[in-house]
mmCIF file of C-alpha atoms and ligand atoms in Angstrom:
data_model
loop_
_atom_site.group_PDB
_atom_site.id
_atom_site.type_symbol
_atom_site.label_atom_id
_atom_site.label_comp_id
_atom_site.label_asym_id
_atom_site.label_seq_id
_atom_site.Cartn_x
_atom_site.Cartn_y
_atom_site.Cartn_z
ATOM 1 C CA UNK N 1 250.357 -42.595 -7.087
ATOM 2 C CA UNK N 2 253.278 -42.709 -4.787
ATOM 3 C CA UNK N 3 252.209 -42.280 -1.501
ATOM 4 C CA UNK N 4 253.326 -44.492 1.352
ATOM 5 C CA UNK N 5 249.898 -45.536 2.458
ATOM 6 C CA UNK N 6 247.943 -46.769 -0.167
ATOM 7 C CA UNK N 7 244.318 -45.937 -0.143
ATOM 8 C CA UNK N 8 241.839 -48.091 1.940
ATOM 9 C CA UNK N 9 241.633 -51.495 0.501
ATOM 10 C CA UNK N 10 237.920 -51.512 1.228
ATOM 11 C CA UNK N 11 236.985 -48.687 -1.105
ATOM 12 C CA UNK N 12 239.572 -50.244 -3.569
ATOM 13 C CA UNK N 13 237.602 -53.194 -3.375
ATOM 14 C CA UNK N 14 234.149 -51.528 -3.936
ATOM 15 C CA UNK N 15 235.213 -48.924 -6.603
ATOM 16 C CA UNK N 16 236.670 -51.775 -8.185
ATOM 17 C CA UNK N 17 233.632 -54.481 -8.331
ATOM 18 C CA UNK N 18 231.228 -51.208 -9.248
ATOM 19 C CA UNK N 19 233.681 -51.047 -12.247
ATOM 20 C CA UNK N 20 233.449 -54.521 -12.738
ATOM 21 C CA UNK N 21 229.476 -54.561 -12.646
ATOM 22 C CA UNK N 22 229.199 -51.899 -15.417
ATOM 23 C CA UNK N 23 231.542 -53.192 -17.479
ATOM 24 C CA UNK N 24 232.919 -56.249 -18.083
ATOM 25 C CA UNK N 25 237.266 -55.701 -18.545
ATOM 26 C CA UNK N 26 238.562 -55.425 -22.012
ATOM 27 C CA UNK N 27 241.749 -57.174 -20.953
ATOM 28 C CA UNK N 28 239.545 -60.451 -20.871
ATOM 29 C CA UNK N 29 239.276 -60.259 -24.342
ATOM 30 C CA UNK N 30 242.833 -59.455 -25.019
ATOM 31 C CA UNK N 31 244.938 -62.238 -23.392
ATOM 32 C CA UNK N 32 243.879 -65.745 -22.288
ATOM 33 C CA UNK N 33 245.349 -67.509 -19.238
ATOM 34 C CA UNK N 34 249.026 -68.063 -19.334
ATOM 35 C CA UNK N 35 249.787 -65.137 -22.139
ATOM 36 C CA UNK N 36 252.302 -62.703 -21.047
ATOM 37 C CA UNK N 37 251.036 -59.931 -19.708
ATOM 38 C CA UNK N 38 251.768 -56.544 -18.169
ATOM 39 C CA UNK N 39 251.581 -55.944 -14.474
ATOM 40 C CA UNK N 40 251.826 -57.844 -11.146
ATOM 41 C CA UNK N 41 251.073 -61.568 -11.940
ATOM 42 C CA UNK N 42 249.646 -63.424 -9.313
ATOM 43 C CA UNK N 43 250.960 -66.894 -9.919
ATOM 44 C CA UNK N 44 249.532 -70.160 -8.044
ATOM 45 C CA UNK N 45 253.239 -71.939 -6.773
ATOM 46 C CA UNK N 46 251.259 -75.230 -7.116
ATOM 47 C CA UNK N 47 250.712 -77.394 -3.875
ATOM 48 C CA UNK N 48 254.000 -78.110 -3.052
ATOM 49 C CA UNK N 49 256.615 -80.214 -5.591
ATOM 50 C CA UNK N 50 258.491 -77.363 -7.012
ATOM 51 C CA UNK N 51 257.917 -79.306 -10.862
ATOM 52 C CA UNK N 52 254.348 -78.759 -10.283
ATOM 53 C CA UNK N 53 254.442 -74.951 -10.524
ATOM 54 C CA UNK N 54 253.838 -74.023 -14.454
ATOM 55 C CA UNK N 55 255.805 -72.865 -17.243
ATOM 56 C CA UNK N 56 254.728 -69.128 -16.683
ATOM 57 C CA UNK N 57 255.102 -69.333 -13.287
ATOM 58 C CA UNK N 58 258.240 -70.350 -13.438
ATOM 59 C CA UNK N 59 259.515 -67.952 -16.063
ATOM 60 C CA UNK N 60 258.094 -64.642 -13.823
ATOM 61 C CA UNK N 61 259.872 -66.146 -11.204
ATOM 62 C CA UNK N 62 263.045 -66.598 -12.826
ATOM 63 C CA UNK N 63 263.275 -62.731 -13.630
ATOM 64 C CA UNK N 64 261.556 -61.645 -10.133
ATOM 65 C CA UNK N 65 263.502 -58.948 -8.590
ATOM 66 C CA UNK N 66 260.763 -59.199 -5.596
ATOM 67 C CA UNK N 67 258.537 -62.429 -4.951
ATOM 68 C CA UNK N 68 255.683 -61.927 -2.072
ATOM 69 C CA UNK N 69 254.893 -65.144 -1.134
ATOM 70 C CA UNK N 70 252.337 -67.272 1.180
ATOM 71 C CA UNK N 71 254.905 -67.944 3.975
ATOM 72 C CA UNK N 72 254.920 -72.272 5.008
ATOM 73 C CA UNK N 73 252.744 -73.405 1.952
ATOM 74 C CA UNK N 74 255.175 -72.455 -0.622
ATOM 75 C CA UNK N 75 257.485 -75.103 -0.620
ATOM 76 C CA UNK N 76 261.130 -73.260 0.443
ATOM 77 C CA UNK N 77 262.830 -75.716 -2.389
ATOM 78 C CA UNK N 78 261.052 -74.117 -5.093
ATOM 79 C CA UNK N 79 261.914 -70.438 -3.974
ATOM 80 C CA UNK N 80 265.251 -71.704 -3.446
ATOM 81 C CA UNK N 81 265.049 -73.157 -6.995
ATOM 82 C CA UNK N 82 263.477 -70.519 -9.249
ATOM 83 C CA UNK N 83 263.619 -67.576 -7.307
ATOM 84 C CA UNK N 84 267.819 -66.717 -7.663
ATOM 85 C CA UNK N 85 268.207 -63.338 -7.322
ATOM 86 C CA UNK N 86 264.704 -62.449 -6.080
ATOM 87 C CA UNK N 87 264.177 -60.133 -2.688
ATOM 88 C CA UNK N 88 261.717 -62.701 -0.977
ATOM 89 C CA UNK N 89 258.796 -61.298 1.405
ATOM 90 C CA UNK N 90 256.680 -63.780 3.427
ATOM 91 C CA UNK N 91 253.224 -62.225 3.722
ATOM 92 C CA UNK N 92 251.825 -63.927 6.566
ATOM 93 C CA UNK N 93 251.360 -62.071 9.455
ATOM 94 C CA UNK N 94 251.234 -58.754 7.177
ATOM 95 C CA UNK N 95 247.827 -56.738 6.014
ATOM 96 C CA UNK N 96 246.708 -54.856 2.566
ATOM 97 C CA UNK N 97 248.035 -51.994 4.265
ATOM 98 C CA UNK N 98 251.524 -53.173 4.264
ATOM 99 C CA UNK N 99 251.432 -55.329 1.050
ATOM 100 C CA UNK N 100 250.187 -52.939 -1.557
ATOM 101 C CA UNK N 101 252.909 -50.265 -0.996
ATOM 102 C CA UNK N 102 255.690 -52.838 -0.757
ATOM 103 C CA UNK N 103 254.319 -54.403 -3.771
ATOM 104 C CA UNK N 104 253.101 -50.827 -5.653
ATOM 105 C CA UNK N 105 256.750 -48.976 -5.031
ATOM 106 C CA UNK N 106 258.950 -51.698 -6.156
ATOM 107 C CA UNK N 107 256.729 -51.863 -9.627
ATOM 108 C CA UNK N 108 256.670 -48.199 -9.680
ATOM 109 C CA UNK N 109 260.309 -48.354 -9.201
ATOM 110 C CA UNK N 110 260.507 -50.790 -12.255
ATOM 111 C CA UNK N 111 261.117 -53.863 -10.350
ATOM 112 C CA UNK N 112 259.632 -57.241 -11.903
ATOM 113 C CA UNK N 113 257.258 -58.334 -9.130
ATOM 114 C CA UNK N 114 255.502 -61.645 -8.436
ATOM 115 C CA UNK N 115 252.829 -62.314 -5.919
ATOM 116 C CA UNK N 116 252.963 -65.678 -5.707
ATOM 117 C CA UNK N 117 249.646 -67.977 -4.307
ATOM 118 C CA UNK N 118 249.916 -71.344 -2.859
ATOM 119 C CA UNK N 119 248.281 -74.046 -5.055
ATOM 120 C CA UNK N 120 245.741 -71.845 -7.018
ATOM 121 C CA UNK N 121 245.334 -68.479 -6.503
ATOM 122 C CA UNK N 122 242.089 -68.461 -7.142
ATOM 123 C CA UNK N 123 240.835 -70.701 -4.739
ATOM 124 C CA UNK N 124 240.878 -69.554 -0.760
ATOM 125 C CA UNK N 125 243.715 -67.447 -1.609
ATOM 126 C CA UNK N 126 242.192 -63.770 -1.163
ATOM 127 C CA UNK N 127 244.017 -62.825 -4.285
ATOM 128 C CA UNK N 128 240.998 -60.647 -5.810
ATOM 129 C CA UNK N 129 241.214 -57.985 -2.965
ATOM 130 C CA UNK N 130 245.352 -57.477 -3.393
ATOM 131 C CA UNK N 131 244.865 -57.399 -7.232
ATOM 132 C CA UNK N 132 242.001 -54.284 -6.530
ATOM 133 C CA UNK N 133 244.132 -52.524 -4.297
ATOM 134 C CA UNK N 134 246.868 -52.804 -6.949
ATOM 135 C CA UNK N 135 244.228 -52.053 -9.682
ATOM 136 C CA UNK N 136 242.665 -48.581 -7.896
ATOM 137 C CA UNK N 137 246.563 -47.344 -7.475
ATOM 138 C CA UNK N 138 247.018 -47.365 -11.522
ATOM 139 C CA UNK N 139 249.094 -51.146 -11.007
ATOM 140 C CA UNK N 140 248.067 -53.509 -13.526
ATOM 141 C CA UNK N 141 247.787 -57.310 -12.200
ATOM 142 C CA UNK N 142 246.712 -60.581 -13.661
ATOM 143 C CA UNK N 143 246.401 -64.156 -12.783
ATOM 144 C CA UNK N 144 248.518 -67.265 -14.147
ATOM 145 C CA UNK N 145 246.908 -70.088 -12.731
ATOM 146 C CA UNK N 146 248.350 -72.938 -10.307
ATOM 147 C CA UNK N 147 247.480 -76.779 -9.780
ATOM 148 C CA UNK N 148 245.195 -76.643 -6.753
ATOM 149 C CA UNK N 149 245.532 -79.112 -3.516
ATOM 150 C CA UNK N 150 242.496 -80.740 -4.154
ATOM 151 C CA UNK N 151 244.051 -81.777 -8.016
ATOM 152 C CA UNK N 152 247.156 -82.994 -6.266
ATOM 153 C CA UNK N 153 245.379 -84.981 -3.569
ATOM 154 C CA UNK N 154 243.243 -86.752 -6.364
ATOM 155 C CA UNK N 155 246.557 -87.768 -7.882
ATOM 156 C CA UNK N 156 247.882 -89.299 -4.907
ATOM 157 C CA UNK N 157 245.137 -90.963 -3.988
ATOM 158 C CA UNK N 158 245.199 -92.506 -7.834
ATOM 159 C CA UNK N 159 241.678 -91.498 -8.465
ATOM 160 C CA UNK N 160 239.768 -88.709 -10.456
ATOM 161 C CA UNK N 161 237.480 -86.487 -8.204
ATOM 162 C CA UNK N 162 234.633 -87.210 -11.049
ATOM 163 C CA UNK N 163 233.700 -90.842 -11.738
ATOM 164 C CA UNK N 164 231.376 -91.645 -14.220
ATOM 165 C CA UNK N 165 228.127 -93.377 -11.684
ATOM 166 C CA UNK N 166 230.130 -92.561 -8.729
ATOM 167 C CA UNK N 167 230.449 -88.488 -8.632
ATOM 168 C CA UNK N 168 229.246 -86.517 -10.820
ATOM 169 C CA UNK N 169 230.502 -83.388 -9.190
ATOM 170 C CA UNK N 170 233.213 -81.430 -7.170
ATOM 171 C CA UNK N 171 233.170 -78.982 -4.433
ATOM 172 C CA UNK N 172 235.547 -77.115 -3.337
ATOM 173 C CA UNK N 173 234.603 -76.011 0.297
ATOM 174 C CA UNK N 174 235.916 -75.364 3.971
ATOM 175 C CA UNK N 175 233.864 -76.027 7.163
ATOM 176 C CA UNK N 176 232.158 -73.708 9.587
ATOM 177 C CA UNK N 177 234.521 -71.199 12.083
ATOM 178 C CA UNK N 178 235.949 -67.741 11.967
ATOM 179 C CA UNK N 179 235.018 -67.170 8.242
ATOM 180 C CA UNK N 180 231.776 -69.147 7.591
ATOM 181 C CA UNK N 181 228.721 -69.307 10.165
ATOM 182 C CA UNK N 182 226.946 -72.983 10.766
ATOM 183 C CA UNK N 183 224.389 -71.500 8.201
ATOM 184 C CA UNK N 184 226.962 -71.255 5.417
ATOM 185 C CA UNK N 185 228.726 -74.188 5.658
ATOM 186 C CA UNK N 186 227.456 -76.675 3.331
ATOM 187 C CA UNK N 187 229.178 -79.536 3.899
ATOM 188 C CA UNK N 188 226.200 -81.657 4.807
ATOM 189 C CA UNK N 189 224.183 -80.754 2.069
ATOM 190 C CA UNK N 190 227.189 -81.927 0.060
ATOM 191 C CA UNK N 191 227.536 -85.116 1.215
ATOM 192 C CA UNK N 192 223.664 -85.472 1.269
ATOM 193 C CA UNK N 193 224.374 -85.395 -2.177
ATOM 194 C CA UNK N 194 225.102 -88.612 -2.735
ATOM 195 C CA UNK N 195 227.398 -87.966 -5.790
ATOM 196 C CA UNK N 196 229.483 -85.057 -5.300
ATOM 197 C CA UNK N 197 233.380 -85.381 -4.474
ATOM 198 C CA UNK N 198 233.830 -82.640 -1.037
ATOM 199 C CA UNK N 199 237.039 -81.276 -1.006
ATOM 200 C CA UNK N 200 237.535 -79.648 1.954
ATOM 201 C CA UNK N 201 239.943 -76.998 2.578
ATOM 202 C CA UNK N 202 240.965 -74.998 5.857
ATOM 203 C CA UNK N 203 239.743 -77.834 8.103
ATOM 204 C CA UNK N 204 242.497 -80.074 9.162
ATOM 205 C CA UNK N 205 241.681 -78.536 12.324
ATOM 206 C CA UNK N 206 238.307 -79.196 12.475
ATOM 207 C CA UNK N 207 238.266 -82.872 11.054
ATOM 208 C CA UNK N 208 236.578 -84.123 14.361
ATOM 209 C CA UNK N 209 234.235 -81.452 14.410
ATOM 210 C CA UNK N 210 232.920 -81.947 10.754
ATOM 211 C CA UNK N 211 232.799 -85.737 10.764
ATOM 212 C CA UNK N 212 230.823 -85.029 14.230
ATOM 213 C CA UNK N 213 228.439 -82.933 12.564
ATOM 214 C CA UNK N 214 227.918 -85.545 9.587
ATOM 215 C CA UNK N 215 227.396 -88.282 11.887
ATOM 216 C CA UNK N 216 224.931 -86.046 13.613
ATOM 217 C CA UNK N 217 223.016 -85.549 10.360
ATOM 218 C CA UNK N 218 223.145 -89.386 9.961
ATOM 219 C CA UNK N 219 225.410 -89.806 7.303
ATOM 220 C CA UNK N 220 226.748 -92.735 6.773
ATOM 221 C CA UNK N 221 229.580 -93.829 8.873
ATOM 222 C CA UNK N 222 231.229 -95.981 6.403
ATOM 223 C CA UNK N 223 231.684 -93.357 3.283
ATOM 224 C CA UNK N 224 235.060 -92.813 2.604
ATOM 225 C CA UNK N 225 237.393 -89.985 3.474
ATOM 226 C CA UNK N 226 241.009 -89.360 3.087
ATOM 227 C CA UNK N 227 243.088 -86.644 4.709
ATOM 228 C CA UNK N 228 245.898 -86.134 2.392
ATOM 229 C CA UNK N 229 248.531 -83.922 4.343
ATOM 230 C CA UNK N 230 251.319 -82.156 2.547
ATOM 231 C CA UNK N 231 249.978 -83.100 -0.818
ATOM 232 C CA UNK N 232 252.985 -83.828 -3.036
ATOM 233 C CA UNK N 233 255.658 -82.604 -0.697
ATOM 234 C CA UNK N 234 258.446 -84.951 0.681
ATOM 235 C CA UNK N 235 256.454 -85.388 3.820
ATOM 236 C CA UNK N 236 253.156 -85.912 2.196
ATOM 237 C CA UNK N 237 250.643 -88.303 4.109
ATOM 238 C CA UNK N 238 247.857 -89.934 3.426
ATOM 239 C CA UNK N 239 244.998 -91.115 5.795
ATOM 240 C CA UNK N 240 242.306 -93.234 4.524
ATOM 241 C CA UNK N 241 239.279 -94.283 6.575
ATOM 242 C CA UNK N 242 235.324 -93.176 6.874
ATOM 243 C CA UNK N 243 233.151 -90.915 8.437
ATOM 244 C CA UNK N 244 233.554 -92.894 11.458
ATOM 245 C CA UNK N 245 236.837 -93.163 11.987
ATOM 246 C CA UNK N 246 238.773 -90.714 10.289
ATOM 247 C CA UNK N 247 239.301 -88.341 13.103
ATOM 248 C CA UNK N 248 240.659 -90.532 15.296
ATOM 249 C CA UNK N 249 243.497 -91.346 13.048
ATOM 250 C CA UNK N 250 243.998 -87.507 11.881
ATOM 251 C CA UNK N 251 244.378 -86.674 15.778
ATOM 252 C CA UNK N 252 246.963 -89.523 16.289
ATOM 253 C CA UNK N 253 248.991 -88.145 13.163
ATOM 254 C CA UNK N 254 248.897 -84.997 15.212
ATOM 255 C CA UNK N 255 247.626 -82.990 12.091
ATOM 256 C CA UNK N 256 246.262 -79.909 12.677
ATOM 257 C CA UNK N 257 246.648 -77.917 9.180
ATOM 258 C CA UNK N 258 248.368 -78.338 5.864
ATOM 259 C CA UNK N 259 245.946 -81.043 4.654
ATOM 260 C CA UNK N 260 243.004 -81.622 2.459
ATOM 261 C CA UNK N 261 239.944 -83.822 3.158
ATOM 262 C CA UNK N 262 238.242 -85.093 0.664
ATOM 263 C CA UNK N 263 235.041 -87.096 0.516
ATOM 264 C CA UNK N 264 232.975 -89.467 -1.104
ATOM 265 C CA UNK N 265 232.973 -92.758 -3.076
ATOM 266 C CA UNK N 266 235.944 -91.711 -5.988
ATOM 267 C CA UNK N 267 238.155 -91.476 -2.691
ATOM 268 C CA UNK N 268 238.632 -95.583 -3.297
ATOM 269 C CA UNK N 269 238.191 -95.090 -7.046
ATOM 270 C CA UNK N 270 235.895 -97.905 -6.582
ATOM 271 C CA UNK N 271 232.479 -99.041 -8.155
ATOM 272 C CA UNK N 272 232.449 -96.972 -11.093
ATOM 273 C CA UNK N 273 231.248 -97.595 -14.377
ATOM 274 C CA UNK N 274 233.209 -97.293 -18.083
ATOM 275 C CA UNK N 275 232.296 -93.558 -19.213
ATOM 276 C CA UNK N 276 230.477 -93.064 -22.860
ATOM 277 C CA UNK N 277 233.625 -91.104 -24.694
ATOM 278 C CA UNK N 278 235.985 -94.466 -24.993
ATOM 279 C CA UNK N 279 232.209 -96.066 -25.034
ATOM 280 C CA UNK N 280 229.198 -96.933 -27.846
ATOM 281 C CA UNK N 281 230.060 -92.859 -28.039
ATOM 282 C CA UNK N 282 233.548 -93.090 -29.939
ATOM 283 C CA UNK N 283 231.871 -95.403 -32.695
ATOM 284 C CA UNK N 284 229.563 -92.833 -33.805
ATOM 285 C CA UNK N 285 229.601 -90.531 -36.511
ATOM 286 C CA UNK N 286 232.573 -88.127 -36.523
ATOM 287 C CA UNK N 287 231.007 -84.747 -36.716
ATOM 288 C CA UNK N 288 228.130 -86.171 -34.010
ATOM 289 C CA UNK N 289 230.941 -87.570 -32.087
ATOM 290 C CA UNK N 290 232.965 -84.368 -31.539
ATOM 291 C CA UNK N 291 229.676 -82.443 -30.230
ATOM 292 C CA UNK N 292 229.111 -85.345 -27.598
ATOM 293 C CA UNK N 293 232.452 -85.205 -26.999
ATOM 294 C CA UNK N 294 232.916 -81.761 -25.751
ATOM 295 C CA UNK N 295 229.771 -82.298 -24.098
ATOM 296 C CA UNK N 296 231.219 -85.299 -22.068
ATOM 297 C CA UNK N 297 234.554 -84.820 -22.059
ATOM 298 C CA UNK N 298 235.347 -87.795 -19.710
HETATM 299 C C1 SAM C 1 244.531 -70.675 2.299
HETATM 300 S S1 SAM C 1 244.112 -72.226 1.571
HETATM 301 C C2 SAM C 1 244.962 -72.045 0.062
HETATM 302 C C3 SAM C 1 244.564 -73.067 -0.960
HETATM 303 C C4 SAM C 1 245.385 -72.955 -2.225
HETATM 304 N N1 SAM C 1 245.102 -71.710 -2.899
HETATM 305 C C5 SAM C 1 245.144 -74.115 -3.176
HETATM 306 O O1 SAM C 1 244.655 -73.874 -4.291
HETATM 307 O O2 SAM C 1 245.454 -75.251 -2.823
HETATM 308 C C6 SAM C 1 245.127 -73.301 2.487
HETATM 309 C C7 SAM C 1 244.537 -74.681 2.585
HETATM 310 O O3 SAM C 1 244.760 -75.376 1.371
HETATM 311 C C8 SAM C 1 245.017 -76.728 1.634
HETATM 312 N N2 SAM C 1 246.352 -77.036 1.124
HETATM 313 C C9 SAM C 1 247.236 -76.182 0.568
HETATM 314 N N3 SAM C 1 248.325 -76.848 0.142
HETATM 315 C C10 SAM C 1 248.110 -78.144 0.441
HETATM 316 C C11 SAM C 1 248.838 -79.334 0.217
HETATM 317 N N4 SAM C 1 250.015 -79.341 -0.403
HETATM 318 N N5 SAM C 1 248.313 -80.502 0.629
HETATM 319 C C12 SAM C 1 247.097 -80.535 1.215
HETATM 320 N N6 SAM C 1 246.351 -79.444 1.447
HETATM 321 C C13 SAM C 1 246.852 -78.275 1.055
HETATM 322 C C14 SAM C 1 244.899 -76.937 3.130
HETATM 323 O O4 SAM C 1 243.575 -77.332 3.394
HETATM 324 C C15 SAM C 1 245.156 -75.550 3.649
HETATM 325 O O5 SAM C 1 244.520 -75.345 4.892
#
């Protein structure tokens, strides 16, 4: 298809998922993550460090002759650095309408074209909806994954966002606003929890207003929560405090986006307890021992 508009997004997006519900795609049973592939990938740039992009993401940018990318959360040193000879479009400020003809005509015209995601593409990055518009014009697209903020926050903070007796699981969530209603953000019930790891995205803004919320709900004012800004950049900060204090010190940084909150006890790394793999586990039996294994895997 070559004409300049492309068709609307939305029935892109709904022809496309009542594909997807009547038949699963046999490309996932041709290629795994990270094979090279045909069509528009859709790379994650990693948070930040240019060496944390991947392999594959860096090879499809090294032969981009277009990269669309997320605008101020792509780190400008690694476009600079992998992107030489690439045409580079910042997509911010510009809709599906715009997007999928720019990036649909230069493929058609047999350009190499990247789309490339901040951290992972896959999480908050309204990747799925390009990829359909793509899809319905005859463009083939795929993903090649990215490390996500949260991953790069844990690593700063020198802890792992599961800790055996501490947090036994992860969410990946963003508070209450334009996109969510009070209703569907779950942030509460998270921390209610007890032992889940919140990792909170979209909400520097809103730190006050969230910890407000939890206090309301009579969390405790004393579990911990770090505001990691810039994770792994060269002006990456971290704040460390609790419920009850946190905002405070995120409004005296002056933060008001670009930063992840996480919360919960494996924020300290403290209290936790030796997991069963390097446990009585790994002096079992060796074909019982690689069963438990993949079951525990920690
Ligand atoms: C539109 S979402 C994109 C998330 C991205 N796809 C990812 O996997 O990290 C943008 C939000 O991700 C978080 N974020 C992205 N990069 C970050 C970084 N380097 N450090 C901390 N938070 C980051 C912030 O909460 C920001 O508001």
């Amino acid at each position: 298809m070559t004409d300049d508009a492309p068709n609307d997004p939305q029935d892109a997006i709904d022809s496309q998922g009542e594909r997807r519900r009547e038949e699963l795609d046999d490309r996932i049973f041709e290629h795994s993550a990270g094979d090279e592939q045909e069509g528009i990938p859709f790379v994650g740039a990693g948070p930040g460090n240019p060496r944390l992009l991947t392999v594959a993401g860096k090879e499809l940018l090294e032969e981009a002759d277009l990269v669309v990318h997320a605008g101020s959360l792509v780190n400008s040193e690694l476009l600079d650095e992998y992107c030489g000879h690439a045409e580079l479009v910042n997509s911010v400020g510009k809709d599906l309408e715009e997007l999928i003809p720019l990036m649909r005509d230069a493929y058609e015209d047999g350009d190499n074209v990247v789309r490339l995601h901040s951290g992972d593409p896959a999480i908050y990055g309204a990747a799925l909806e390009q990829m359909d518009a793509l899809e319905h014009e005859g463009v083939p697209t795929h993903f090649v994954p990215g490390v996500t903020s949260a991953f790069a926050a844990s690593a700063t903070l020198r802890t792992q966002l599961t800790l055996n007796e501490v947090s036994n699981h992860v969410a990946f969530t963003r508070p209450q606003g334009k996109t969510l209603t009070p209703e569907e953000d779950h942030i509460s019930d998270f921390v209610e929890m007890g032992d889940v790891t919140t990792c909170i995205y979209l909400g520097t803004h809103a730190v006050r207003d969230t910890m407000d919320r939890l206090l309301e709900d009579d969390h405790d004012p004393e579990t911990p929560v770090a505001v990691i800004y810039h994770a792994s950049w060269p002006d990456e900060d971290v704040i460390v405090g609790s419920i009850g204090d946190i905002a405070d010190k995120v409004e005296e940084a002056g933060y008001r986006a670009s930063a992840l909150v996480v919360i919960g006890d494996a924020v300290t790394g403290a209290g936790y307890e030796r997991s069963f793999l390097y446990g009585d586990w790994a002096n079992r039996g060796s074909s019982e021992n690689s069963a438990e294994t993949e079951a525990s895997d920690d």
